[in-house]
mmCIF file of C-alpha atoms in Angstrom:
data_model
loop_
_atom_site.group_PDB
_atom_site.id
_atom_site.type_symbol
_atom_site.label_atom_id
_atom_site.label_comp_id
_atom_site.label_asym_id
_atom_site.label_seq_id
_atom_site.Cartn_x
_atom_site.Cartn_y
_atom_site.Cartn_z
ATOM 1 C CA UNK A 1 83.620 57.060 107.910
ATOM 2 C CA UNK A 2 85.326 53.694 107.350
ATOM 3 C CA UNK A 3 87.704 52.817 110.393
ATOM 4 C CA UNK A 4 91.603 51.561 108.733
ATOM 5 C CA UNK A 5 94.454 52.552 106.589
ATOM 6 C CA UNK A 6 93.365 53.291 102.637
ATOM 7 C CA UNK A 7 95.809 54.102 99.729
ATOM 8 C CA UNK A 8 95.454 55.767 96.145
ATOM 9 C CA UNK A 9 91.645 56.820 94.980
ATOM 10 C CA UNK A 10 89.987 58.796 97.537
ATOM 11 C CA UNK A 11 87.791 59.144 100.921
ATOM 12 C CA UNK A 12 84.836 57.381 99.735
ATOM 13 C CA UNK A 13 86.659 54.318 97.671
ATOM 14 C CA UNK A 14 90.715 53.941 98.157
ATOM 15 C CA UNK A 15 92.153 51.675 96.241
ATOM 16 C CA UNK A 16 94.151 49.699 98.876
ATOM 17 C CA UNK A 17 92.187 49.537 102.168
ATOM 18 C CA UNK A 18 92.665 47.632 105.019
ATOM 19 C CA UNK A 19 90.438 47.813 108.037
ATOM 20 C CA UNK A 20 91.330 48.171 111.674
ATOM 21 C CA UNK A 21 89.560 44.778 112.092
ATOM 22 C CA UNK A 22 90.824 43.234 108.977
ATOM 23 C CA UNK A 23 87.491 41.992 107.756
ATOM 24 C CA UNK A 24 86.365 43.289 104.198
ATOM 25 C CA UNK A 25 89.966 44.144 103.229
ATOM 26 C CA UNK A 26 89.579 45.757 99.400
ATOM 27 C CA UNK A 27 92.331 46.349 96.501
ATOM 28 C CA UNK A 28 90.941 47.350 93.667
ATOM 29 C CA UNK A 29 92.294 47.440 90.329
ATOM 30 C CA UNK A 30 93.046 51.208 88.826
ATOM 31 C CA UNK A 31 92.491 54.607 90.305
ATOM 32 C CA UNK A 32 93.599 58.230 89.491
ATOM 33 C CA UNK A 33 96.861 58.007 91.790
ATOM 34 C CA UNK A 34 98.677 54.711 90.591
ATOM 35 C CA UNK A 35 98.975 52.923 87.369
ATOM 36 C CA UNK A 36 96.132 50.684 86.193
ATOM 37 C CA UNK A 37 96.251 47.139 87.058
ATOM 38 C CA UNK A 38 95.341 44.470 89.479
ATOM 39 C CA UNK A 39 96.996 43.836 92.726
ATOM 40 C CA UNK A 40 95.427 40.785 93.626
ATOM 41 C CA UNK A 41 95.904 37.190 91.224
ATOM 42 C CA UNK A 42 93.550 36.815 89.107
ATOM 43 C CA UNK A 43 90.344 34.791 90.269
ATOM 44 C CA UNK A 44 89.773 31.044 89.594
ATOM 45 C CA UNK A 45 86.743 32.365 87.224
ATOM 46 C CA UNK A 46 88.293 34.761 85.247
ATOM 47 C CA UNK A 47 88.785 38.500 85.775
ATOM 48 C CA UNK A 48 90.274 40.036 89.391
ATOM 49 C CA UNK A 49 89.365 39.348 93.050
ATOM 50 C CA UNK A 50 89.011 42.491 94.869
ATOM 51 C CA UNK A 51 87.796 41.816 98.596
ATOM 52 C CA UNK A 52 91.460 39.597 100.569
ATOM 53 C CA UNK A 53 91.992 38.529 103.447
ATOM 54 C CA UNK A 54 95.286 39.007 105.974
ATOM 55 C CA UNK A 55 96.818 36.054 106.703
ATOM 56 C CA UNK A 56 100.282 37.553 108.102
ATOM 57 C CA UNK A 57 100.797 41.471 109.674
ATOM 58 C CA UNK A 58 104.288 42.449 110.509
ATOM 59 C CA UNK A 59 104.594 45.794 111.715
ATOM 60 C CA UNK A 60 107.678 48.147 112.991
ATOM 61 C CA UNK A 61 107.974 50.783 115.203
ATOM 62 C CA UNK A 62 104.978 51.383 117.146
ATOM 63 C CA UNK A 63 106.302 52.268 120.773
ATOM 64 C CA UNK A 64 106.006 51.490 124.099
ATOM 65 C CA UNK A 65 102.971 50.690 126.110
ATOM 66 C CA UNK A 66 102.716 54.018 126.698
ATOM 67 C CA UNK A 67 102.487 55.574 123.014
ATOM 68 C CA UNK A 68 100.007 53.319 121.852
ATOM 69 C CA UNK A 69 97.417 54.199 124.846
ATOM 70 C CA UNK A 70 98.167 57.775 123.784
ATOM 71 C CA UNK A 71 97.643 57.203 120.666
ATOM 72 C CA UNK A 72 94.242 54.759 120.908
ATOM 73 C CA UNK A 73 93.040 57.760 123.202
ATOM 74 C CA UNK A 74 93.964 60.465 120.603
ATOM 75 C CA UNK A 75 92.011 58.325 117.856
ATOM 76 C CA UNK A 76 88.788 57.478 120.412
ATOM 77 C CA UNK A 77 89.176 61.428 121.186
ATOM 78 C CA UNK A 78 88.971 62.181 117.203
ATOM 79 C CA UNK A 79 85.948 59.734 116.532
ATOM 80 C CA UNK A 80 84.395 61.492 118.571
ATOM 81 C CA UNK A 81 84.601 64.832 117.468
ATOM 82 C CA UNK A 82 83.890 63.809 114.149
ATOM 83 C CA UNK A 83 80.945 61.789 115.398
ATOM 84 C CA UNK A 84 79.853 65.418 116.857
ATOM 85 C CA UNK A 85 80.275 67.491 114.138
ATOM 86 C CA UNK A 86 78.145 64.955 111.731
ATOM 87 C CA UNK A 87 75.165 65.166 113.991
ATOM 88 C CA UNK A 88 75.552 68.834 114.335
ATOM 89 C CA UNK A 89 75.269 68.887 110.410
ATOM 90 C CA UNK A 90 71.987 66.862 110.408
ATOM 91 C CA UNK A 91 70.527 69.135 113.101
ATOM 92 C CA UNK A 92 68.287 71.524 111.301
ATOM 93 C CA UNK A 93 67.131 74.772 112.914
ATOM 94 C CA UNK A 94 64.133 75.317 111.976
ATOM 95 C CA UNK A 95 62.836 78.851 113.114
ATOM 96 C CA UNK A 96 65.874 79.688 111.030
ATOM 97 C CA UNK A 97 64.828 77.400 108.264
ATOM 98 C CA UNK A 98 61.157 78.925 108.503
ATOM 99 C CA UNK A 99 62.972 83.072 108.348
ATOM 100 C CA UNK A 100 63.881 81.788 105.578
ATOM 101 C CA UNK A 101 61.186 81.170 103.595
ATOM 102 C CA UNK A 102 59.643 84.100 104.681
ATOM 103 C CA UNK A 103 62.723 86.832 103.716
ATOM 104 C CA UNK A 104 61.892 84.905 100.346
ATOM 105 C CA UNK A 105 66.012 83.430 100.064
ATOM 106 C CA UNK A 106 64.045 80.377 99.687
ATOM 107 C CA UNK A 107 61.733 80.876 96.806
ATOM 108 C CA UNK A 108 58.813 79.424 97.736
ATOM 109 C CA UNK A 109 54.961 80.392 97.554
ATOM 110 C CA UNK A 110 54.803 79.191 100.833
ATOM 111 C CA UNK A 111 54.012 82.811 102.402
ATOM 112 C CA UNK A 112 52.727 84.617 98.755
ATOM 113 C CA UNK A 113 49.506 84.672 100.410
ATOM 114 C CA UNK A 114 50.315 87.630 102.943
ATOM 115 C CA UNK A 115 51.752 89.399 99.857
ATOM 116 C CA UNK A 116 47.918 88.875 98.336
ATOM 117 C CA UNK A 117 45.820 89.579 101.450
ATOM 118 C CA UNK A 118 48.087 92.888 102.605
ATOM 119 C CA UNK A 119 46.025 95.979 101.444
ATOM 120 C CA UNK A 120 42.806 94.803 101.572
ATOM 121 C CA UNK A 121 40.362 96.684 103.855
ATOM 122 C CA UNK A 122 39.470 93.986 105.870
ATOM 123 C CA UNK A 123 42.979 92.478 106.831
ATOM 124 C CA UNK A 124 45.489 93.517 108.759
ATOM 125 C CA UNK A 125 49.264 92.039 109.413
ATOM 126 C CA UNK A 126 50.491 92.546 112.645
ATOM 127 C CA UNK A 127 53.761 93.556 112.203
ATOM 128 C CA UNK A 128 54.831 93.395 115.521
ATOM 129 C CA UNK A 129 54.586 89.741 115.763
ATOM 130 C CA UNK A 130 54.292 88.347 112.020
ATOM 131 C CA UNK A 131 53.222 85.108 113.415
ATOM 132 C CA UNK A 132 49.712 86.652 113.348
ATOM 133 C CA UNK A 133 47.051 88.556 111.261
ATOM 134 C CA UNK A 134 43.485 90.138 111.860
ATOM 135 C CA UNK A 135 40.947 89.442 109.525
ATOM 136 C CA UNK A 136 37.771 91.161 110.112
ATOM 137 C CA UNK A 137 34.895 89.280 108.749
ATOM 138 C CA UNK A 138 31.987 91.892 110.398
ATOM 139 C CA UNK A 139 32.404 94.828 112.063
ATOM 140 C CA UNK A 140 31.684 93.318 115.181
ATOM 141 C CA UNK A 141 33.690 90.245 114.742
ATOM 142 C CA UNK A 142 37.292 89.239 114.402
ATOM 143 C CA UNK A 143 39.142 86.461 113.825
ATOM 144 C CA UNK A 144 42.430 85.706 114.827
ATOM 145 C CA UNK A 145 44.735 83.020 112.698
ATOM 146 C CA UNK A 146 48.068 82.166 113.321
ATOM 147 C CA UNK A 147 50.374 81.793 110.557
ATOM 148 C CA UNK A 148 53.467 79.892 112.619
ATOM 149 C CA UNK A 149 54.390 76.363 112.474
ATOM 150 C CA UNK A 150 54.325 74.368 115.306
#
């Protein structure tokens, strides 16, 4: 997430944005909220700049010492939260990811062959722990293959 103050368009691309460093300020020329048009003079080339710089910030209001610590703490406390919640989103639990598959909400042929091989005479699923099955090559042999991931 881009750290400043945007206006008009949206998340991704306002139209007005200015960051809380003031490098790579942006206006661009039309979005859904405001009328069309450029806010920036037109560039020595033709057409419209769209990247500015700040040369003069006047701004009103802000408090006393105190507020603004509050408030830088309040903003370093929401980073971080959202900073949180975007790597819980990438974390991917797999066992869960793996049920999956094999309850068949993911349709996948990655586990169609226990579907094929349950029935025949010489293998059997242990259902107690589906990680596993038994397939009996000889009478007097088994072999034991895992089916898990890991």
């Amino acid at each position: 997430l881009a750290h400043g103050i945007g206006f008009g368009g949206d998340n991704e691309e306002p139209r007005l944005f200015i960051s809380e460093s003031f490098d790579g300020c942006v206006a661009s020329s039309a979005d859904l909220t405001f009328e069309p048009g450029p806010l920036l003079p037109p560039a020595e080339g033709g057409g419209s700049l769209r990247n500015f710089e700040i040369s003069d910030l006047e701004v009103w209001g802000v408090g006393g010492e105190e507020v603004v610590s509050e408030g830088l703490g309040a903003q370093e406390q929401h980073r971080g939260l959202m900073e949180a919640n975007i790597r819980k989103a990438r974390k991917v639990d797999k066992a869960a990811f793996l049920d999956d598959f094999r309850s068949g909400l993911i349709q996948s042929k990655a586990f169609k062959h226990r579907e094929e091989i349950r029935g025949r005479a010489d293998c059997h699923i242990d259902d107690d722990d589906l990680n596993n099955y038994v397939i009996d090559k000889s009478s007097d042999k088994t072999i034991r293959q895992s089916l898990a991931y890991r």
